[in-house]
Every structure is written in structure tokens, then in C-alpha cells.
Coordinates of C-alpha atoms in Angstrom, one line a residue:
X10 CA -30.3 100.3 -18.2
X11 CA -33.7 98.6 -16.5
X12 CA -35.6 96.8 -18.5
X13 CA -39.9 97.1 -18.0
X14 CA -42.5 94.4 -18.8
X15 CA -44.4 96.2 -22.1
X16 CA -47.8 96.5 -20.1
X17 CA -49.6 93.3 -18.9
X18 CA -46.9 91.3 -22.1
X19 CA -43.7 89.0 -21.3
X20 CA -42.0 91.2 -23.7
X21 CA -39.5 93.3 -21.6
X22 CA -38.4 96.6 -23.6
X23 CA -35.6 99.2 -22.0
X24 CA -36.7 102.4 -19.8
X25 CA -35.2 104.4 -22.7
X26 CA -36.9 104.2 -26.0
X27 CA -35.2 105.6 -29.2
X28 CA -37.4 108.1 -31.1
X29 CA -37.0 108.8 -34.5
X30 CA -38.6 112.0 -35.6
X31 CA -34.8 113.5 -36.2
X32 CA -34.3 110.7 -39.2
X33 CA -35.0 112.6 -42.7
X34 CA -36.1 116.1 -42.1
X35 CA -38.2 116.2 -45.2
X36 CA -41.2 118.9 -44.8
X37 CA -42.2 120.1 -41.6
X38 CA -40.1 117.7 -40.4
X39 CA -37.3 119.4 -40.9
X40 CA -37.5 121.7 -37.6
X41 CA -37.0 118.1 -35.4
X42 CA -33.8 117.1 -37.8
X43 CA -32.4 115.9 -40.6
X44 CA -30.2 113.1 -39.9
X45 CA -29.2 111.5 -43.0
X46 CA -28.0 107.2 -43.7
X47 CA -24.5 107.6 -41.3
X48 CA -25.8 109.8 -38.9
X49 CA -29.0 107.4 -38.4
X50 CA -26.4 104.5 -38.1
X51 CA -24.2 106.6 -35.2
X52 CA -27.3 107.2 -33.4
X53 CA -28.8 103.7 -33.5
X54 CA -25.4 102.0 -32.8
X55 CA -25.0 104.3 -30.1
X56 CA -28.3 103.4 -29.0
X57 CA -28.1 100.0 -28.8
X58 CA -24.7 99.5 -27.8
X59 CA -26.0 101.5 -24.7
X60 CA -28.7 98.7 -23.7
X61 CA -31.8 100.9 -25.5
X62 CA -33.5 97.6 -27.2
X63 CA -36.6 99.4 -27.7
X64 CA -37.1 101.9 -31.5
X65 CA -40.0 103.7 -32.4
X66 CA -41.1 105.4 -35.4
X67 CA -44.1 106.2 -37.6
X68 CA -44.7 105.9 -41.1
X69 CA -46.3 109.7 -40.9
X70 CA -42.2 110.8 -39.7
X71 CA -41.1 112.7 -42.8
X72 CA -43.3 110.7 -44.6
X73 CA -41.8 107.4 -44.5
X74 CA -38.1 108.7 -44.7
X75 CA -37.9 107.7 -40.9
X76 CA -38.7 104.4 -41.4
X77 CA -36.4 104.0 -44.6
X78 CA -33.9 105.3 -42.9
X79 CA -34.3 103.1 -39.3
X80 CA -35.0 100.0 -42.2
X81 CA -31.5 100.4 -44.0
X82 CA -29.4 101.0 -40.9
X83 CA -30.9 98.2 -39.2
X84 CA -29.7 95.9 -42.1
X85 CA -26.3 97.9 -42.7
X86 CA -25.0 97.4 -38.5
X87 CA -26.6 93.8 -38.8
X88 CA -28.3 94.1 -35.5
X89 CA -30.1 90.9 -34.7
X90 CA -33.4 91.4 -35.1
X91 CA -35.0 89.0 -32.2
X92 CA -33.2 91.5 -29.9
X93 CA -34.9 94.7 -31.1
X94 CA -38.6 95.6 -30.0
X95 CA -39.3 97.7 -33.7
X96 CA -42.6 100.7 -33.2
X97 CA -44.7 102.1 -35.9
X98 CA -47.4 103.5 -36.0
X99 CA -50.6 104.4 -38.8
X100 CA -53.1 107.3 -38.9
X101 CA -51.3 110.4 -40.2
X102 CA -52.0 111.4 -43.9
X103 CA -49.1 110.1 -46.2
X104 CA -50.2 111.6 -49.5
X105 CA -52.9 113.6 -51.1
X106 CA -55.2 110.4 -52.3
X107 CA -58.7 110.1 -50.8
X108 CA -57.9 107.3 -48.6
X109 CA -54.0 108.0 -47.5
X110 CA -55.5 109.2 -44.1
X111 CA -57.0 107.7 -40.7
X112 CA -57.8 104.1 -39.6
X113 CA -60.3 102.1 -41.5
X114 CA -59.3 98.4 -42.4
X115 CA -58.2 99.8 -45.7
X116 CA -55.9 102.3 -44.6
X117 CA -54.4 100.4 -41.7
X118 CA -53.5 97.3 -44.0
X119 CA -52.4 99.6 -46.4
X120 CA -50.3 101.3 -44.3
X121 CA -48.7 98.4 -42.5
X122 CA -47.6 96.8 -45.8
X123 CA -46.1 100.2 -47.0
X124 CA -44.1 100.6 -43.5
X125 CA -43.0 97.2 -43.8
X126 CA -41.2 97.7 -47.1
X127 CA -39.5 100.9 -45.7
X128 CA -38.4 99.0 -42.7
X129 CA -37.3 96.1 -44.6
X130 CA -39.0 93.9 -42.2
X131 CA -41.6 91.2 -42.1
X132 CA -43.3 92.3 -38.6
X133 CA -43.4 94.7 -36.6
X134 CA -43.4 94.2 -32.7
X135 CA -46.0 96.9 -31.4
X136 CA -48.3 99.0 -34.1
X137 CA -49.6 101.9 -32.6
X138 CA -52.8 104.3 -33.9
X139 CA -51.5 107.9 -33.8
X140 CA -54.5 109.6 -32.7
X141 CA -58.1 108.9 -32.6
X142 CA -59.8 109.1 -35.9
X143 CA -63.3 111.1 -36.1
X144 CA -64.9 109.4 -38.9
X145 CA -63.7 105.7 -38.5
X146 CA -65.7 104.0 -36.2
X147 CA -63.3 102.3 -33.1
X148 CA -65.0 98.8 -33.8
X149 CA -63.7 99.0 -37.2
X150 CA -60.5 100.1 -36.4
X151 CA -60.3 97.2 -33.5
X152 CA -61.1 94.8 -36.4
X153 CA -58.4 96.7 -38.5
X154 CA -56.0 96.3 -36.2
X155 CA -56.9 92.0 -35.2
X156 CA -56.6 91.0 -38.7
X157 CA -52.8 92.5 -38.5
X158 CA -51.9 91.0 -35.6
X159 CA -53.6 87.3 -37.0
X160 CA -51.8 87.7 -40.2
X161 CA -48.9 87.7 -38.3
X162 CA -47.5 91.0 -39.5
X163 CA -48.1 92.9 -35.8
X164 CA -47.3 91.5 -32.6
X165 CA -49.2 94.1 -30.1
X166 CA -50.7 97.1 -30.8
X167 CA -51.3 100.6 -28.8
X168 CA -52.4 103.6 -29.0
X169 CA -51.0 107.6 -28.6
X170 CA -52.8 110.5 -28.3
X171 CA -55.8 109.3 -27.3
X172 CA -58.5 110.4 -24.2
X173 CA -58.8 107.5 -21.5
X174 CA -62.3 107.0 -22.4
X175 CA -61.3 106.6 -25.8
X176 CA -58.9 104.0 -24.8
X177 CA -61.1 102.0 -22.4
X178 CA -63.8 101.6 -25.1
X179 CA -61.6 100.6 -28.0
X180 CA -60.5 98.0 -25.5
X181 CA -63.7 96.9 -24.1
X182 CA -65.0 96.8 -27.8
X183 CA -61.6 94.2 -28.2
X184 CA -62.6 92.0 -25.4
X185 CA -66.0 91.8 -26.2
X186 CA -65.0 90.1 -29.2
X187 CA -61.9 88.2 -28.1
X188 CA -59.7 90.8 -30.3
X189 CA -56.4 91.9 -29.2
X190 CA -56.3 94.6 -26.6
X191 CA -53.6 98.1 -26.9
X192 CA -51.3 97.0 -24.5
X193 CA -49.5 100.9 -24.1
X194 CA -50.5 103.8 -25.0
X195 CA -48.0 106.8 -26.0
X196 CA -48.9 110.5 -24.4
X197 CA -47.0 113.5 -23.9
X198 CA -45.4 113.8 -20.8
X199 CA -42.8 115.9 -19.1
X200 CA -41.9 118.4 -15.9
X201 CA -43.7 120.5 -18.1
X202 CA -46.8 119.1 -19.2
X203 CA -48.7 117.0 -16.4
X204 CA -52.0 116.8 -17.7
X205 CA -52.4 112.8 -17.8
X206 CA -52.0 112.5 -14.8
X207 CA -55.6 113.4 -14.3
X208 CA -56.8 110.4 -16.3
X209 CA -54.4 108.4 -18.4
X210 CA -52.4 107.5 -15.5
X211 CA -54.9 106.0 -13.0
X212 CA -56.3 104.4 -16.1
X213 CA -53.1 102.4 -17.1
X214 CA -52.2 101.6 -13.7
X215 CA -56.1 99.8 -13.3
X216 CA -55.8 98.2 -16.6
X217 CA -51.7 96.9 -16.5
X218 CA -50.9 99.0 -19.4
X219 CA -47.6 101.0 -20.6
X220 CA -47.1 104.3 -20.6
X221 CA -44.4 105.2 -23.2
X222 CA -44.3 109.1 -22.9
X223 CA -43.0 111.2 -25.9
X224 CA -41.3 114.9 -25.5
X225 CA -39.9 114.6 -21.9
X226 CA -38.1 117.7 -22.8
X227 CA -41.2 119.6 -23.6
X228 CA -40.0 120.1 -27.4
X229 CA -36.7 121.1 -26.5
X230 CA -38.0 123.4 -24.0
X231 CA -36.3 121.6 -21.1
X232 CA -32.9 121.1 -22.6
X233 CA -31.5 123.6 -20.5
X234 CA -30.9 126.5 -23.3
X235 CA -34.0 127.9 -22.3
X236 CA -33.9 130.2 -19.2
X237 CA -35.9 133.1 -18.2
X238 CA -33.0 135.5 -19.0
X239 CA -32.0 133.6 -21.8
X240 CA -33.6 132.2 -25.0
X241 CA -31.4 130.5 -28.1
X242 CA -31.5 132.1 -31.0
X243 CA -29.6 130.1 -33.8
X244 CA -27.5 127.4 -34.3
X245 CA -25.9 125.6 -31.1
X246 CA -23.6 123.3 -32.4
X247 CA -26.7 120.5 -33.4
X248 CA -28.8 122.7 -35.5
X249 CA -30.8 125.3 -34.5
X250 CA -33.2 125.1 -31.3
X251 CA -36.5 122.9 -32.5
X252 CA -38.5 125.7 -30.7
X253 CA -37.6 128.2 -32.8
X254 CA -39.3 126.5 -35.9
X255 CA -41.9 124.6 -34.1
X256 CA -42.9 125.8 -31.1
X257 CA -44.4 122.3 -29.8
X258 CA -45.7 121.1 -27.8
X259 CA -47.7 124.1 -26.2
X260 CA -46.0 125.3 -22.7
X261 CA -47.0 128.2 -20.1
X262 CA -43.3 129.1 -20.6
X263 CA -43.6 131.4 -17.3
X264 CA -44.2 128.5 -15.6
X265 CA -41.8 126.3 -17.2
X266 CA -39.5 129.1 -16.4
X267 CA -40.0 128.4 -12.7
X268 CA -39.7 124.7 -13.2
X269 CA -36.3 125.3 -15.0
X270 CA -34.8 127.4 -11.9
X271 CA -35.3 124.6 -9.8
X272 CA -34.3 121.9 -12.0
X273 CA -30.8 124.1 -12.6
X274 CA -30.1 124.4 -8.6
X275 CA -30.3 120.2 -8.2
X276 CA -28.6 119.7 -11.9
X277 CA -25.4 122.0 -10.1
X278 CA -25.6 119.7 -7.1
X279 CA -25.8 117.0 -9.4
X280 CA -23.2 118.0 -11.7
X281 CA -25.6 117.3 -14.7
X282 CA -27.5 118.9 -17.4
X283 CA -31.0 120.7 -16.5
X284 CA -31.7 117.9 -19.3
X285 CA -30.9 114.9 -17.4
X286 CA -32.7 116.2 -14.5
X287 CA -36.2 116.5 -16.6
X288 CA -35.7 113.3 -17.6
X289 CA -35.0 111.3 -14.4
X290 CA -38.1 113.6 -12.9
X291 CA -40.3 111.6 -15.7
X292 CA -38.7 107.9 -15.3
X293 CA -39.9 108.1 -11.3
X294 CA -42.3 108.5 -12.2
X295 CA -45.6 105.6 -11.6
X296 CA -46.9 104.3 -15.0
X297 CA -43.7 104.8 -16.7
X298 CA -42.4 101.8 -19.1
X299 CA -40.1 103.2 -21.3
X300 CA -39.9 106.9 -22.3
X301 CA -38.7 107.7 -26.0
X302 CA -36.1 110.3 -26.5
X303 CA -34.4 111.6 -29.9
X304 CA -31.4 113.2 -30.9
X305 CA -29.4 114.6 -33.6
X306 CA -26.1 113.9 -32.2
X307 CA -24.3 111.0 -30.6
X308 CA -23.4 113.3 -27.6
X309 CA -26.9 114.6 -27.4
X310 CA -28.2 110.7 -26.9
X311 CA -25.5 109.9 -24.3
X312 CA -26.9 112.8 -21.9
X313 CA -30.2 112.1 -22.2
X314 CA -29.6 107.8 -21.8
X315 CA -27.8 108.7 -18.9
X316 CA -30.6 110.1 -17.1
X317 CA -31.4 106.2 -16.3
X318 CA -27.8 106.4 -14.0
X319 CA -29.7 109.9 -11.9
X320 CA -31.1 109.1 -8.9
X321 CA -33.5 112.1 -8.0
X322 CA -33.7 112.4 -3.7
X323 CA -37.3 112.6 -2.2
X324 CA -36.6 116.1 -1.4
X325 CA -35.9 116.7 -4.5
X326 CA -38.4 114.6 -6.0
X327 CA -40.8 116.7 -4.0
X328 CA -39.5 120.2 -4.7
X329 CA -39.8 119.4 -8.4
X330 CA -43.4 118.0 -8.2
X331 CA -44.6 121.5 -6.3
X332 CA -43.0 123.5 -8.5
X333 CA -44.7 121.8 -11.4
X334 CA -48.0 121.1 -9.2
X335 CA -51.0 122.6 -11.7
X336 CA -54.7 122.5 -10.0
X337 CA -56.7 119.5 -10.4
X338 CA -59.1 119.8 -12.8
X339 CA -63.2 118.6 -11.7
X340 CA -64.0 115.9 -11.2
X341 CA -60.5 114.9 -10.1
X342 CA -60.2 117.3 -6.8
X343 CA -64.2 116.3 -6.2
X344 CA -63.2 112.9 -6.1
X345 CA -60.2 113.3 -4.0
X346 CA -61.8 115.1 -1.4
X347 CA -64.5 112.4 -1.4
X348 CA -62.3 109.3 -1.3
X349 CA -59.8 110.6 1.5
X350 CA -61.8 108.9 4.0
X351 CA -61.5 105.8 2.5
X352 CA -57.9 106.1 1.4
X353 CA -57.3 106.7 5.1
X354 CA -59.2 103.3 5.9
X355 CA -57.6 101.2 3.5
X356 CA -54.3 103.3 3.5
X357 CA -53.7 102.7 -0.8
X358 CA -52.5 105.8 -3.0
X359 CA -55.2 107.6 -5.2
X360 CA -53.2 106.0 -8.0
X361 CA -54.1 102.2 -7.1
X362 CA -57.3 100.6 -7.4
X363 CA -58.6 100.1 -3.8
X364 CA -59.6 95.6 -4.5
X365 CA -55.2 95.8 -5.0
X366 CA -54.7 97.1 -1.3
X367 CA -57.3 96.6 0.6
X368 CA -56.4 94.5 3.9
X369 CA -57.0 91.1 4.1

């Protein structure tokens, strides 16, 4: 297991991150698991005795079950609690009243106390906003956010889900008034699903920040049991596919399916699973910090934490990235062909900011 600086922090947090969305299984959250007190403590010993140091939840994960659930088996295996990085995050509604939704001051206050209780904690080490909220305006959700990391109850906080615009003004709102700046910033990310790479990535790479990508298996797409010629369709040992109930993240499954055929000639030559091969594919990557996986079995986790022992050739490396190549969106290819002529000059990747690289 490596261990990653968390953005521009001294904190370092392991390249595997434990998710929790399989902890509880009440409403919809049912189709990602429902991993009861003893389960949740298998998984989270088996986490940790692996090297992960690094948990993340929300308090929207079957509403708040997750977090009880992480809370109480954190205090039954008395794991030490200085050498746990704990996530949470606020935005997501957690009950019908009028203000049990987004991120005003009130809510995100609110919130934070009611996740600490479940967690049985009295801080948490990153608190992360969900999503961008519409109505809230982002200088009063910067404030929110500053008066829970001065009270002492939030170390850093970051973001998920959000556009790179979004994220550079929240943050240039922050350092305009000396606030504390997101220091990561949570995205989907896989084999599968390329998209921030357009954006998010030379964004966080400028500014120093973390990218903790969520779904590296494409919502169970990538596990392996999916196959051009072959689709699951029940139980598998581990509960039924997640796909089947909730088929998300969206995929162009006829390209996926191309993906996959690759991914299953270099997993033979590797003998691994297709699912260790999507994953080591998304910790080579640049940007990466720590990418958060779930399970709802100990032999699940232990495939997928292995992916950190795969080492992906650069012929293999490449064959993957062209299979899963999509066309750059505008302005992206506009602005590569326009910079190669400088790129040539200075001879830095399109990925670092030219002041870095330039000769001296």
C-alpha cells in the first residue's frame, strides 16, 4: 500500500480509500448492499489490517445508517483513531423538513453535528459538499464550511460532484477572505467514464489538489460479470449485480463492452480479475490520490485492494487508454492543437502548467 499527500496537506492517506455506500441498505440504498454491524466490522478490519487508513462516508448513505454503522464498529475493533483519516460528507436531503436539504450555514452545521453523533466522534478529518447546491449561494456555503473547520469539528474540507469552474470559484471566494480552501475533490472516474479528464484533471494538477475518484468499476459494470455475450442475472454469491437494480452510473455499454475485451486478454496474462485490471488502469493514473472502493464481502475487498500490487506495462497502459480514448470535447481539442507548438518548445505534458517546466 502507498500512501499520497491529501492534495497541497501533510496529511498522507492510502491509495485505497474504503467506501461505504454497502453499510445499511435502507431505501434505495439497498441495490449497493446491506451490510449489517459484523459484516461492517469484517470489512473495516479487513480494511485496515490491509494498510487502507483512509474511510469515507456520507451522512445521505442510507440516510445516516452508514455512518452509524462505520461509528459503532470503529469503537467495537478499538482502532486508534489518530491513525484513521474519517470522510463525510453534507448536501443530500435527510428528511422531509423544509431545511434537511443543501448547504446553507444552517444545514451544514446541522448536519455535521447529526453525523458526528452517528460516527461517535468529535471531528471529522475531511468534510466534503456532495454536489453543488443551486439555491445556496457558494460564499455562503465557504462561510458554512470555515466556521466548521474553526470550531474545530472539520479538519479539511472538499468537494464531489462539482464542474471545475465551480470548484475554482468556491476557492477563490475562500482565499479572498483567508477561509479554508477544498483541498480534494471526489468525481467519478473509471476505464469507463473519462470525462474529467477534460477539465477536473488539469485543474487539480494547477491547483495541488486530490482527486479521490468514486465507482472505478463503473457501478459494477467493470467487475468482470459483464461481457458482451454475457450479462448476470441474479444472485452471484454477494447479492445480486448492483446494475440490475440501479443501473449507475450511466455507461455507452457497447463501448464498455470493447473496453472489457481488452481488459480480459491482459487480466489472463496477468492471472487477475478484469476487476483488478480496471482498477490499476485508474491508480496510474496522473491526479490520482486515493481511489475509494466498496464491497459487500471480505473476498470482494481483497481483489480489489490488491489492485495496488498490479503493475500495468506501457503497452498495456496504452492499449487500454485507446480503447477507452472518447473525442475531445471543444474547446479542449482547439486548445491542443493551438498549444502543440509551444508544448514542443518547452517540451511539458498538456497536463502541467507550462511556469512548472519551462527551462531555466
Amino acid at each position: 500500500m502507498k500512501y499520497n499527500p491529501l492534495g497541497n496537506t501533510g496529511v498522507l492517506v492510502s491509495e485505497i480509500c474504503l467506501g461505504t455506500m454497502t453499510f445499511g441498505g435502507n431505501g434505495y440504498w439497498k441495490a449497493m448492499g446491506e451490510l449489517q454491524q459484523n459484516a461492517v466490522n469484517d470489512i473495516l478490519k479487513t480494511a485496515v489490517d490491509n494498510g487502507v487508513n483512509f474511510i469515507d462516508t456520507a451522512n445521505v448513505y442510507s440516510f445516516g445508517e452508514s455512518e452509524r454503522l462505520l461509528g459503532q464498529s470503529l469503537k467495537s475493533l478499538g482502532l486508534s483513531r489518530n491513525e484513521l483519516i474519517i470522510a463525510t460528507k453534507v448536501r443530500g436531503r435527510m428528511s422531509e423538513g423544509k431545511n434537511q436539504v443543501g448547504l446553507g450555514r444552517l444545514q451544514i452545521m446541522q448536519q455535521l453535528e447529526d453525523s458526528l453523533k452517528r460516527l461517535q466522534l468529535d471531528h471529522v478529518d475531511l468534510y466534503q459538499i456532495h454536489g453543488f447546491d443551486p439555491v445556496t449561494p457558494l460564499e455562503e456555503t465557504m462561510r458554512g464550511l470555515e466556521d466548521v473547520v474553526r470550531s474545530g469539528k472539520v479538519r479539511y474540507i472538499g468537494c464531489s460532484n462539482l464542474a471545475a469552474w465551480q470548484v475554482m470559484k468556491a476557492n477563490g471566494i475562500a482565499e479572498k477572505n483567508g477561509w479554508t480552501k477544498f483541498v480534494s475533490t471526489q468525481n467519478y472516474y473509471s476505464i469507463a467514464g473519462r470525462d474529467l479528464e477534460n477539465e477536473l484533471v488539469p485543474m487539480v494538477q494547477d491547483q495541488q489538489m486530490a482527486i479521490l475518484p468514486w465507482s472505478p468499476l463503473a457501478g459494477g459494470f467493470l467487475s468482470g460479470k459483464y461481457t458482451r455475450n454475457s450479462q448476470p442475472e441474479g444472485d452471484h454469491g454477494d447479492g445480486p449485480s448492483r446494475r440490475l437494480n440501479f443501473d449507475f452510473p450511466p455507461v455507452n455499454k457497447e463501448k464498455a463492452y470493447d473496453i472489457i475485451d481488452v481488459m480480459e486478454t491482459i487480466a489472463e496474462a496477468h492471472g487477475v480479475s478484469v476487476a483488478r485490471i480496471a482498477l490499476a488502469w485508474v491508480l496510474a493514473k496522473p491526479g490520482v490520490t486515493s481511489m475509494i472502493i466498496g464491497a459487500k464481502n471480505t473476498d470482494q475487498l481483497m481483489d480489489n485492494i490488491k489492485a495496488v500490487e498490479l503493475s500495468l506495462t506501457t503497452e498495456q497502459l496504452e492499449q487500454l487508454d485507446e480503447v477507452s480514448a472518447t473525442a475531445k470535447p471543444y474547446p479542449q481539442w482547439m486548445i491542443q492543437r493551438q498549444s502543440s507548438d509551444r508544448q514542443a518548445a518547452y517540451n511539458f505534458s498538456p497536463n502541467q502548467p507550462a511556469a512548472a517546466t519551462a527551462p531555466k
